[in-house]
Amino acid sequence: MDFKLTDEQVKLRQEFFDVCRELEKLKPAGFTGLESTFGSDEGWQYHLYCGKEFAKRGWTTLDWPAEYGGHGTMMDRVFFAEARGYHDVPGVDIFGVEMLAPTILHAASDDIKKRFLPGIAKMETTWGQLWSEPNAGSDLASLATAAVRKGEYYVLNGQKTWSTGCHRVSWACAVVRTNPNAEKKHQGLTFLLLDMKTPGITVKLLKYMDRGHYYNEVFLDDVHVPANNVVGKENQGWAVTQMLAGFERSNLGAIMCMQRQIEDLVKFCNETRLSDKPVSSDRVTRNRLAQIACELEAARCLAYRIADAQNKKEMAPFDASAVKIISGELQARVAHFATELFGPYGQVRLSRWAKYDGFYETWYHHQFRLNVAMGTNEIQRNIIAWNGLNLPRMK
Ligand SMILES: Cc1cc2nc3c(=O)[nH]c(=O)nc-3n(C[C@H](O)[C@H](O)[C@H](O)COP(=O)(O)OP(=O)(O)OC[C@H]3O[C@@H](n4cnc5c(N)ncnc54)[C@H](O)[C@@H]3O)c2cc1C
């Protein structure tokens, strides 16, 4: 593995960082990560604005095939993710650009590609994910939302939950049950694309513990979805679902976000004095910072190795699980450390006393998502056990 970049890569990476640095200056007060994108009108408008800036430079389609606007490589996409992560800039639809588009490119008909990819690339459509249900999360294949074929439509009835951003997005990808009598439960599922304005869809707020509105319950009552919106084939949606989950990539954005956080915290420790000494002279604080820096470096190396493997199409199925666990759990430790370091100043997000505009307090509230959404870390460890270590599969 050779991490040395070519001159062109260095130049392009710098360009990503330059543009993201400028966009960071436009960030609404208190904007922090994915949740802020969905949590306020201002955050959503900022996300759309950044998205249009990226789209006009062709950065939403970097590693797509040329016929759909691609002009770069997987590694270019990695550098772009690093720049966005470091500056905590939104503008790339994680459900549309990051996960659904590559799935469509691999698994959908030409008709679906032509109808949906241009909108995703230009940020004209924004996407959510209607998978989990009140009784189907880790065991997603047991989901119950029914889709019955009637002429040229599927008629959907059921309930989805935890649907991130679905009060704002225009479209969603859904997994539904089309054959309730299939021998195995994952064999009766279909993956389809759903216009969120279709009559019969009710989106209800699922209030988060910080009282923000990022997540939803979505109720589907006789929702008619055109049959030609199926990705792949009827009753073969499980393979499409698994493919999409695998496109969660290397988490380099999250890792670069932590890189920035460590830089902030080191600066804070050097500049803040306690009992007439800089906080950075406190041994416990120094040790904790050093430990986080070591773990971050290890996470970054793993993420680069995975990105390199993806680029060469040599990625093992458990690689993404490994980096998800390592980066998610490290993020939790960074968030805990920062809020402890700030003491009472880490708990006054809405006041003028808040450090870093309340970023770390918000981040503390939200880091749980990284270890639950898109498959909990317990499930990721199961995947590593089965696929990586060949341990017996537990029933
Ligand atoms: C913030 C957030 C955002 C989300 N966004 C979306 C979204 O946009 N769209 C969407 O469809 N879903 C979304 N989800 C749902 C998410 O995918 C599920 O929460 C997740 O898959 C876990 O399912 P569950 O909540 O039903 O927990 P359960 O499956 O009930 O699990 C409960 C606990 O048991 C453990 N467990 C379960 N099975 C096993 C096992 N076999 N071995 C070991 N441990 C096990 C789990 O790890 C967990 O700790 C989101 C969730 C959160 C928290």
Short mmCIF file of C-alpha atoms and ligand atoms in Angstrom, two decimals:
data_model
loop_
_atom_site.label_atom_id
_atom_site.label_comp_id
_atom_site.label_asym_id
_atom_site.label_seq_id
_atom_site.Cartn_x
_atom_site.Cartn_y
_atom_site.Cartn_z
CA MET A 1 0.00 0.00 0.00
CA ASP A 2 1.42 3.35 -1.01
CA PHE A 3 -0.27 6.51 0.30
CA LYS A 4 1.94 8.85 -1.74
CA LEU A 5 -0.32 11.04 -3.84
CA THR A 6 0.36 12.13 -7.42
CA ASP A 7 0.78 15.84 -8.17
CA GLU A 8 -2.72 15.94 -9.70
CA GLN A 9 -4.19 14.29 -6.59
CA VAL A 10 -2.45 16.79 -4.30
CA LYS A 11 -3.84 19.65 -6.41
CA LEU A 12 -7.37 18.31 -6.51
CA ARG A 13 -7.36 17.48 -2.77
CA GLN A 14 -6.25 21.05 -2.06
CA GLU A 15 -9.08 22.37 -4.24
CA PHE A 16 -11.62 20.33 -2.23
CA PHE A 17 -10.20 21.72 1.02
CA ASP A 18 -10.15 25.32 -0.34
CA VAL A 19 -13.80 25.23 -1.43
CA CYS A 20 -14.94 23.56 1.82
CA ARG A 21 -13.00 26.12 3.88
CA GLU A 22 -14.92 28.93 2.14
CA LEU A 23 -18.24 27.12 2.58
CA GLU A 24 -17.51 26.63 6.29
CA LYS A 25 -17.50 30.41 6.68
CA LEU A 26 -21.18 30.47 5.63
CA LYS A 27 -22.21 27.90 8.23
CA PRO A 28 -25.28 28.86 10.30
CA ALA A 29 -24.55 29.35 14.04
CA GLY A 30 -24.42 26.06 15.94
CA PHE A 31 -24.41 23.91 12.78
CA THR A 32 -23.04 20.47 13.70
CA GLY A 33 -22.98 17.42 11.46
CA LEU A 34 -25.74 15.52 9.73
CA GLU A 35 -28.47 16.31 12.26
CA SER A 36 -28.14 20.07 11.74
CA THR A 37 -28.88 19.50 8.06
CA PHE A 38 -32.35 18.27 8.97
CA GLY A 39 -32.92 20.11 12.26
CA SER A 40 -33.71 23.63 10.99
CA ASP A 41 -34.78 25.44 7.81
CA GLU A 42 -31.52 27.36 7.89
CA GLY A 43 -29.46 24.16 8.12
CA TRP A 44 -31.42 22.57 5.29
CA GLN A 45 -30.95 25.63 3.02
CA TYR A 46 -27.22 25.62 3.81
CA HIS A 47 -27.05 21.91 2.88
CA LEU A 48 -28.83 22.58 -0.44
CA TYR A 49 -26.58 25.58 -1.15
CA CYS A 50 -23.39 23.57 -0.56
CA GLY A 51 -24.85 20.75 -2.65
CA LYS A 52 -25.40 23.05 -5.64
CA GLU A 53 -21.84 24.40 -5.26
CA PHE A 54 -20.48 20.85 -5.36
CA ALA A 55 -22.80 19.77 -8.18
CA LYS A 56 -21.76 22.62 -10.48
CA ARG A 57 -18.12 21.51 -10.05
CA GLY A 58 -19.13 17.92 -10.87
CA TRP A 59 -18.05 16.68 -7.43
CA THR A 60 -21.23 14.73 -6.65
CA THR A 61 -20.50 12.32 -9.49
CA LEU A 62 -16.72 11.97 -9.22
CA ASP A 63 -16.39 8.19 -9.57
CA TRP A 64 -19.55 7.56 -11.58
CA PRO A 65 -19.31 6.20 -15.15
CA ALA A 66 -18.55 8.96 -17.68
CA GLU A 67 -21.99 8.68 -19.31
CA TYR A 68 -23.56 9.81 -16.02
CA GLY A 69 -21.12 12.64 -15.38
CA GLY A 70 -18.18 10.78 -13.80
CA HIS A 71 -14.68 12.13 -14.35
CA GLY A 72 -12.59 10.96 -11.40
CA THR A 73 -11.70 7.98 -9.26
CA MET A 74 -12.79 6.46 -5.99
CA MET A 75 -9.73 8.08 -4.37
CA ASP A 76 -10.87 11.53 -5.55
CA ARG A 77 -14.13 10.84 -3.80
CA VAL A 78 -12.20 9.92 -0.66
CA PHE A 79 -10.29 13.24 -0.70
CA PHE A 80 -13.57 15.09 -1.17
CA ALA A 81 -15.03 13.29 1.87
CA GLU A 82 -11.95 14.23 3.89
CA ALA A 83 -12.35 17.93 3.05
CA ARG A 84 -16.05 17.95 3.91
CA GLY A 85 -15.39 16.05 7.14
CA TYR A 86 -12.58 18.35 8.25
CA HIS A 87 -14.67 21.48 7.69
CA ASP A 88 -17.93 19.77 8.76
CA VAL A 89 -19.61 20.98 5.60
CA PRO A 90 -22.82 19.23 4.35
CA GLY A 91 -23.92 19.32 0.70
CA VAL A 92 -23.59 15.65 -0.18
CA ASP A 93 -26.77 13.67 0.26
CA ILE A 94 -25.55 10.62 2.18
CA PHE A 95 -28.62 8.58 1.27
CA GLY A 96 -28.80 9.76 -2.37
CA VAL A 97 -25.28 10.45 -3.60
CA GLU A 98 -23.32 8.25 -1.21
CA MET A 99 -25.44 5.12 -1.01
CA LEU A 100 -28.37 5.01 -3.44
CA ALA A 101 -26.54 6.26 -6.56
CA PRO A 102 -23.84 3.54 -6.50
CA THR A 103 -26.58 0.96 -5.84
CA ILE A 104 -28.58 2.20 -8.84
CA LEU A 105 -25.43 2.14 -10.96
CA HIS A 106 -24.81 -1.51 -10.02
CA ALA A 107 -28.29 -2.96 -9.71
CA ALA A 108 -30.94 -0.88 -11.52
CA SER A 109 -32.33 -0.89 -15.04
CA ASP A 110 -31.19 1.71 -17.59
CA ASP A 111 -34.63 3.29 -17.27
CA ILE A 112 -34.13 3.88 -13.50
CA LYS A 113 -30.58 5.14 -14.10
CA LYS A 114 -31.81 7.68 -16.66
CA ARG A 115 -34.76 8.82 -14.57
CA PHE A 116 -33.05 9.14 -11.17
CA LEU A 117 -29.30 9.67 -11.46
CA PRO A 118 -29.39 13.21 -12.97
CA GLY A 119 -31.66 14.48 -10.15
CA ILE A 120 -29.41 12.94 -7.49
CA ALA A 121 -26.28 14.41 -9.12
CA LYS A 122 -27.70 17.94 -9.34
CA MET A 123 -29.27 17.80 -5.87
CA GLU A 124 -32.69 18.31 -7.46
CA THR A 125 -33.93 15.30 -5.51
CA THR A 126 -33.00 14.58 -1.89
CA TRP A 127 -33.31 11.16 -0.30
CA GLY A 128 -34.30 9.29 2.83
CA GLN A 129 -34.30 5.65 3.78
CA LEU A 130 -37.52 3.83 4.72
CA TRP A 131 -36.17 0.50 5.98
CA SER A 132 -36.51 0.08 9.76
CA GLU A 133 -39.85 -0.60 11.39
CA PRO A 134 -40.96 -0.72 15.03
CA ASN A 135 -40.38 -4.50 14.99
CA ALA A 136 -37.61 -4.73 12.42
CA GLY A 137 -34.22 -3.09 12.97
CA SER A 138 -31.24 -5.42 13.36
CA ASP A 139 -33.45 -8.20 12.00
CA LEU A 140 -34.49 -6.09 9.02
CA ALA A 141 -35.66 -9.09 6.96
CA SER A 142 -38.60 -9.53 9.34
CA LEU A 143 -40.15 -6.22 8.20
CA ALA A 144 -43.91 -6.18 7.69
CA THR A 145 -44.80 -3.22 5.43
CA ALA A 146 -46.87 -4.84 2.69
CA ALA A 147 -46.73 -3.99 -1.01
CA VAL A 148 -49.46 -5.57 -3.14
CA ARG A 149 -49.24 -5.36 -6.93
CA LYS A 150 -52.33 -3.80 -8.53
CA GLY A 151 -51.92 -3.21 -12.27
CA GLU A 152 -49.07 -0.80 -12.85
CA TYR A 153 -48.68 0.05 -9.16
CA TYR A 154 -47.68 -1.45 -5.83
CA VAL A 155 -50.01 -0.45 -3.01
CA LEU A 156 -48.08 0.02 0.24
CA ASN A 157 -49.42 -0.25 3.79
CA GLY A 158 -47.34 -0.19 6.96
CA GLN A 159 -45.13 1.85 9.24
CA LYS A 160 -41.46 2.80 9.07
CA THR A 161 -39.48 4.37 11.88
CA TRP A 162 -36.31 6.31 12.69
CA SER A 163 -36.55 7.72 9.14
CA THR A 164 -33.77 10.32 9.14
CA GLY A 165 -34.65 13.60 7.42
CA CYS A 166 -37.88 12.28 5.89
CA HIS A 167 -39.72 15.49 6.89
CA ARG A 168 -37.47 17.34 4.40
CA VAL A 169 -36.46 14.98 1.59
CA SER A 170 -38.36 14.64 -1.67
CA TRP A 171 -37.79 10.90 -2.26
CA ALA A 172 -37.00 7.76 -0.27
CA CYS A 173 -35.83 4.24 -0.95
CA ALA A 174 -38.04 1.69 0.76
CA VAL A 175 -37.83 -2.03 1.45
CA VAL A 176 -41.24 -3.71 1.51
CA ARG A 177 -42.73 -7.19 1.65
CA THR A 178 -44.16 -8.32 -1.67
CA ASN A 179 -44.36 -12.05 -0.89
CA PRO A 180 -45.59 -12.86 2.63
CA ASN A 181 -45.47 -16.59 1.83
CA ALA A 182 -41.82 -16.85 0.79
CA GLU A 183 -39.98 -19.83 2.30
CA LYS A 184 -37.38 -17.55 3.90
CA LYS A 185 -38.35 -14.10 5.13
CA HIS A 186 -35.63 -12.23 3.17
CA GLN A 187 -36.86 -13.80 -0.07
CA GLY A 188 -40.13 -11.89 -0.17
CA LEU A 189 -38.74 -8.34 -0.11
CA THR A 190 -38.64 -5.69 -2.83
CA PHE A 191 -36.61 -2.46 -3.00
CA LEU A 192 -38.40 0.52 -4.52
CA LEU A 193 -38.17 4.28 -4.93
CA LEU A 194 -40.92 6.38 -3.45
CA ASP A 195 -41.92 9.99 -4.09
CA MET A 196 -42.53 11.43 -0.60
CA LYS A 197 -45.38 13.58 -1.98
CA THR A 198 -47.44 10.51 -2.90
CA PRO A 199 -50.90 10.61 -1.26
CA GLY A 200 -51.18 8.32 1.78
CA ILE A 201 -47.77 9.16 3.30
CA THR A 202 -47.84 10.71 6.78
CA VAL A 203 -44.57 11.84 8.34
CA LYS A 204 -44.61 12.25 12.13
CA LEU A 205 -41.90 13.77 14.30
CA LEU A 206 -39.81 11.41 16.42
CA LYS A 207 -38.31 13.83 18.91
CA TYR A 208 -34.65 13.24 19.77
CA MET A 209 -33.35 13.49 23.36
CA ASP A 210 -32.11 17.05 22.72
CA ARG A 211 -35.65 17.89 21.52
CA GLY A 212 -34.50 18.32 17.93
CA HIS A 213 -36.41 17.13 14.87
CA TYR A 214 -34.13 14.97 12.74
CA TYR A 215 -35.92 11.62 12.77
CA ASN A 216 -39.45 10.53 11.96
CA GLU A 217 -42.02 7.82 11.89
CA VAL A 218 -43.53 7.37 8.43
CA PHE A 219 -46.99 5.86 7.98
CA LEU A 220 -48.00 4.40 4.62
CA ASP A 221 -51.71 4.07 3.92
CA ASP A 222 -52.63 2.76 0.46
CA VAL A 223 -49.63 4.50 -1.07
CA HIS A 224 -49.49 3.82 -4.83
CA VAL A 225 -45.94 3.42 -6.18
CA PRO A 226 -45.38 2.89 -9.94
CA ALA A 227 -44.16 -0.66 -10.57
CA ASN A 228 -41.32 0.68 -12.72
CA ASN A 229 -39.77 2.25 -9.59
CA VAL A 230 -38.48 -1.13 -8.42
CA VAL A 231 -34.69 -1.43 -8.25
CA GLY A 232 -33.69 -4.92 -9.32
CA LYS A 233 -36.54 -7.43 -9.39
CA GLU A 234 -39.65 -8.08 -7.33
CA ASN A 235 -38.87 -10.29 -4.30
CA GLN A 236 -35.14 -9.83 -4.84
CA GLY A 237 -34.81 -6.63 -2.84
CA TRP A 238 -32.68 -8.16 -0.08
CA ALA A 239 -29.58 -8.32 -2.30
CA VAL A 240 -30.11 -4.65 -3.27
CA THR A 241 -30.50 -3.70 0.40
CA GLN A 242 -27.26 -5.49 1.30
CA MET A 243 -25.47 -3.83 -1.59
CA LEU A 244 -26.58 -0.37 -0.49
CA ALA A 245 -25.50 -1.02 3.12
CA GLY A 246 -22.05 -1.96 1.79
CA PHE A 247 -21.69 1.42 0.09
CA GLU A 248 -21.28 3.09 3.43
CA ARG A 249 -17.59 3.35 2.51
CA SER A 250 -14.62 4.10 4.62
CA ASN A 251 -15.91 6.70 7.11
CA LEU A 252 -13.01 9.01 6.24
CA GLY A 253 -15.32 12.02 6.54
CA ALA A 254 -16.06 11.15 10.18
CA ILE A 255 -12.38 10.53 10.85
CA MET A 256 -11.33 13.88 9.38
CA CYS A 257 -14.04 15.57 11.44
CA MET A 258 -12.32 14.09 14.52
CA GLN A 259 -8.94 15.30 13.24
CA ARG A 260 -10.31 18.83 13.31
CA GLN A 261 -11.77 18.26 16.77
CA ILE A 262 -8.41 17.12 18.16
CA GLU A 263 -6.76 20.23 16.69
CA ASP A 264 -9.44 22.39 18.39
CA LEU A 265 -9.00 20.60 21.71
CA VAL A 266 -5.20 20.86 21.66
CA LYS A 267 -5.52 24.60 20.95
CA PHE A 268 -8.06 24.96 23.76
CA CYS A 269 -5.76 23.14 26.21
CA ASN A 270 -2.80 25.32 25.25
CA GLU A 271 -4.72 28.58 25.45
CA THR A 272 -6.83 27.96 28.58
CA ARG A 273 -5.31 28.46 32.00
CA LEU A 274 -6.40 26.75 35.20
CA SER A 275 -4.80 27.69 38.54
CA ASP A 276 -2.39 29.84 36.56
CA LYS A 277 -1.16 26.93 34.43
CA PRO A 278 -2.20 25.94 30.90
CA VAL A 279 -4.64 23.03 30.89
CA SER A 280 -2.18 21.30 28.56
CA SER A 281 0.23 20.90 31.48
CA ASP A 282 -2.22 18.62 33.28
CA ARG A 283 -0.89 15.06 33.02
CA VAL A 284 -4.24 13.27 32.77
CA THR A 285 -5.45 15.64 30.06
CA ARG A 286 -2.21 15.23 28.08
CA ASN A 287 -2.41 11.44 28.34
CA ARG A 288 -6.01 11.37 27.18
CA LEU A 289 -5.24 13.64 24.22
CA ALA A 290 -2.24 11.50 23.28
CA GLN A 291 -4.30 8.32 23.50
CA ILE A 292 -7.01 9.79 21.25
CA ALA A 293 -4.37 10.97 18.77
CA CYS A 294 -2.93 7.41 18.58
CA GLU A 295 -6.35 5.86 18.06
CA LEU A 296 -7.25 8.47 15.45
CA GLU A 297 -4.08 7.75 13.50
CA ALA A 298 -4.84 4.01 13.56
CA ALA A 299 -8.43 4.68 12.41
CA ARG A 300 -7.17 6.91 9.60
CA CYS A 301 -4.73 4.23 8.38
CA LEU A 302 -7.51 1.63 8.38
CA ALA A 303 -9.84 3.99 6.50
CA TYR A 304 -7.17 4.68 3.86
CA ARG A 305 -6.48 0.97 3.50
CA ILE A 306 -10.18 0.32 2.97
CA ALA A 307 -10.49 3.17 0.47
CA ASP A 308 -7.49 1.75 -1.40
CA ALA A 309 -9.08 -1.73 -1.37
CA GLN A 310 -12.37 -0.28 -2.66
CA ASN A 311 -10.49 1.51 -5.41
CA LYS A 312 -8.96 -1.82 -6.47
CA LYS A 313 -12.31 -3.62 -5.97
CA GLU A 314 -10.66 -5.85 -3.36
CA MET A 315 -12.75 -4.87 -0.37
CA ALA A 316 -13.67 -7.67 2.05
CA PRO A 317 -17.30 -7.61 3.27
CA PHE A 318 -16.25 -7.06 6.90
CA ASP A 319 -13.88 -4.14 6.20
CA ALA A 320 -16.67 -1.56 6.36
CA SER A 321 -17.88 -3.11 9.64
CA ALA A 322 -14.40 -2.79 11.18
CA VAL A 323 -13.99 0.88 10.34
CA LYS A 324 -17.57 1.65 11.41
CA ILE A 325 -16.89 0.21 14.87
CA ILE A 326 -13.51 1.86 15.29
CA SER A 327 -14.51 5.33 14.09
CA GLY A 328 -17.93 5.33 15.82
CA GLU A 329 -16.60 4.26 19.21
CA LEU A 330 -13.64 6.63 18.98
CA GLN A 331 -16.05 9.45 18.21
CA ALA A 332 -17.94 8.64 21.41
CA ARG A 333 -14.68 8.83 23.40
CA VAL A 334 -13.75 12.18 21.80
CA ALA A 335 -17.19 13.60 22.57
CA HIS A 336 -17.00 12.41 26.21
CA PHE A 337 -13.49 13.81 26.62
CA ALA A 338 -14.44 17.21 25.16
CA THR A 339 -17.50 17.64 27.36
CA GLU A 340 -15.52 16.63 30.46
CA LEU A 341 -12.72 19.02 29.50
CA PHE A 342 -15.12 21.95 29.17
CA GLY A 343 -16.89 21.10 32.44
CA PRO A 344 -19.98 23.30 32.94
CA TYR A 345 -19.12 25.17 29.71
CA GLY A 346 -19.82 21.91 27.89
CA GLN A 347 -23.47 21.95 28.98
CA VAL A 348 -24.64 25.44 28.06
CA ARG A 349 -25.05 25.05 24.32
CA LEU A 350 -27.70 27.72 23.95
CA SER A 351 -25.87 30.41 25.91
CA ARG A 352 -23.05 32.84 25.18
CA TRP A 353 -20.84 30.78 27.53
CA ALA A 354 -20.84 27.75 25.24
CA LYS A 355 -17.42 26.79 23.91
CA TYR A 356 -17.08 26.37 20.14
CA ASP A 357 -20.64 27.51 19.57
CA GLY A 358 -21.94 24.46 21.45
CA PHE A 359 -20.46 22.11 18.82
CA TYR A 360 -19.17 19.52 21.30
CA GLU A 361 -22.32 19.40 23.37
CA THR A 362 -24.39 18.80 20.24
CA TRP A 363 -21.86 16.24 19.06
CA TYR A 364 -22.06 14.50 22.45
CA HIS A 365 -25.82 14.14 21.99
CA HIS A 366 -25.52 12.86 18.46
CA GLN A 367 -22.56 10.50 18.47
CA PHE A 368 -24.88 7.63 19.50
CA ARG A 369 -26.18 7.53 15.94
CA LEU A 370 -22.81 6.37 14.62
CA ASN A 371 -22.99 3.20 16.69
CA VAL A 372 -26.63 2.34 15.96
CA ALA A 373 -27.85 3.57 12.55
CA MET A 374 -27.11 1.38 9.50
CA GLY A 375 -26.59 -1.62 11.78
CA THR A 376 -25.52 -1.51 15.42
CA ASN A 377 -21.94 -2.20 16.42
CA GLU A 378 -23.04 -5.53 17.95
CA ILE A 379 -24.31 -6.54 14.52
CA GLN A 380 -21.08 -5.28 12.89
CA ARG A 381 -19.12 -7.49 15.32
CA ASN A 382 -21.32 -10.43 14.34
CA ILE A 383 -20.51 -9.77 10.66
CA ILE A 384 -16.78 -9.72 11.43
CA ALA A 385 -17.13 -12.95 13.40
CA TRP A 386 -18.99 -14.77 10.59
CA ASN A 387 -17.33 -13.29 7.54
CA GLY A 388 -13.90 -12.39 8.82
CA LEU A 389 -13.12 -15.05 11.38
CA ASN A 390 -15.33 -17.89 10.09
CA LEU A 391 -16.87 -18.35 13.52
CA PRO A 392 -20.20 -20.23 13.50
CA ARG A 393 -23.26 -18.13 12.72
CA MET A 394 -25.52 -17.71 15.78
CA LYS A 395 -29.27 -18.28 15.38
C1 LIG B 1 -30.27 8.07 15.08
C2 LIG B 1 -30.80 6.95 14.22
C3 LIG B 1 -31.06 7.20 12.87
C4 LIG B 1 -31.58 6.17 12.08
N1 LIG B 1 -31.91 6.42 10.77
C5 LIG B 1 -32.55 5.48 10.06
C6 LIG B 1 -33.04 5.76 8.73
O1 LIG B 1 -32.87 6.87 8.19
N2 LIG B 1 -33.72 4.80 8.07
C7 LIG B 1 -33.93 3.56 8.60
O2 LIG B 1 -34.55 2.72 7.95
N3 LIG B 1 -33.49 3.25 9.86
C8 LIG B 1 -32.81 4.18 10.59
N4 LIG B 1 -32.40 3.89 11.87
C9 LIG B 1 -32.71 2.59 12.44
C10 LIG B 1 -31.48 1.73 12.67
O3 LIG B 1 -31.03 1.14 11.48
C11 LIG B 1 -31.88 0.69 13.75
O4 LIG B 1 -32.09 1.40 14.95
C12 LIG B 1 -30.81 -0.34 13.97
O5 LIG B 1 -30.70 -1.19 12.85
C13 LIG B 1 -31.11 -1.18 15.22
O6 LIG B 1 -32.41 -1.68 15.18
P1 LIG B 1 -33.40 -1.48 16.44
O7 LIG B 1 -33.37 -0.06 16.84
O8 LIG B 1 -34.70 -2.09 16.08
O9 LIG B 1 -32.71 -2.29 17.62
P2 LIG B 1 -32.83 -3.86 17.85
O10 LIG B 1 -32.62 -4.57 16.58
O11 LIG B 1 -34.09 -4.15 18.61
O12 LIG B 1 -31.59 -4.12 18.80
C14 LIG B 1 -31.62 -3.80 20.20
C15 LIG B 1 -30.25 -4.16 20.79
O13 LIG B 1 -30.02 -5.58 20.64
C16 LIG B 1 -28.82 -5.80 19.92
N5 LIG B 1 -28.99 -6.96 19.04
C17 LIG B 1 -30.02 -7.21 18.21
N6 LIG B 1 -29.81 -8.35 17.51
C18 LIG B 1 -28.59 -8.81 17.91
C19 LIG B 1 -27.81 -9.96 17.56
N7 LIG B 1 -28.22 -10.83 16.64
N8 LIG B 1 -26.60 -10.11 18.15
C20 LIG B 1 -26.17 -9.21 19.09
N9 LIG B 1 -26.87 -8.12 19.47
C21 LIG B 1 -28.06 -7.92 18.90
C22 LIG B 1 -28.58 -4.54 19.11
O14 LIG B 1 -27.21 -4.38 18.80
C23 LIG B 1 -29.10 -3.46 20.05
O15 LIG B 1 -28.11 -3.13 20.99
C24 LIG B 1 -31.83 4.89 12.66
C25 LIG B 1 -31.55 4.67 14.01
C26 LIG B 1 -31.05 5.68 14.79
C27 LIG B 1 -30.80 5.42 16.25
#
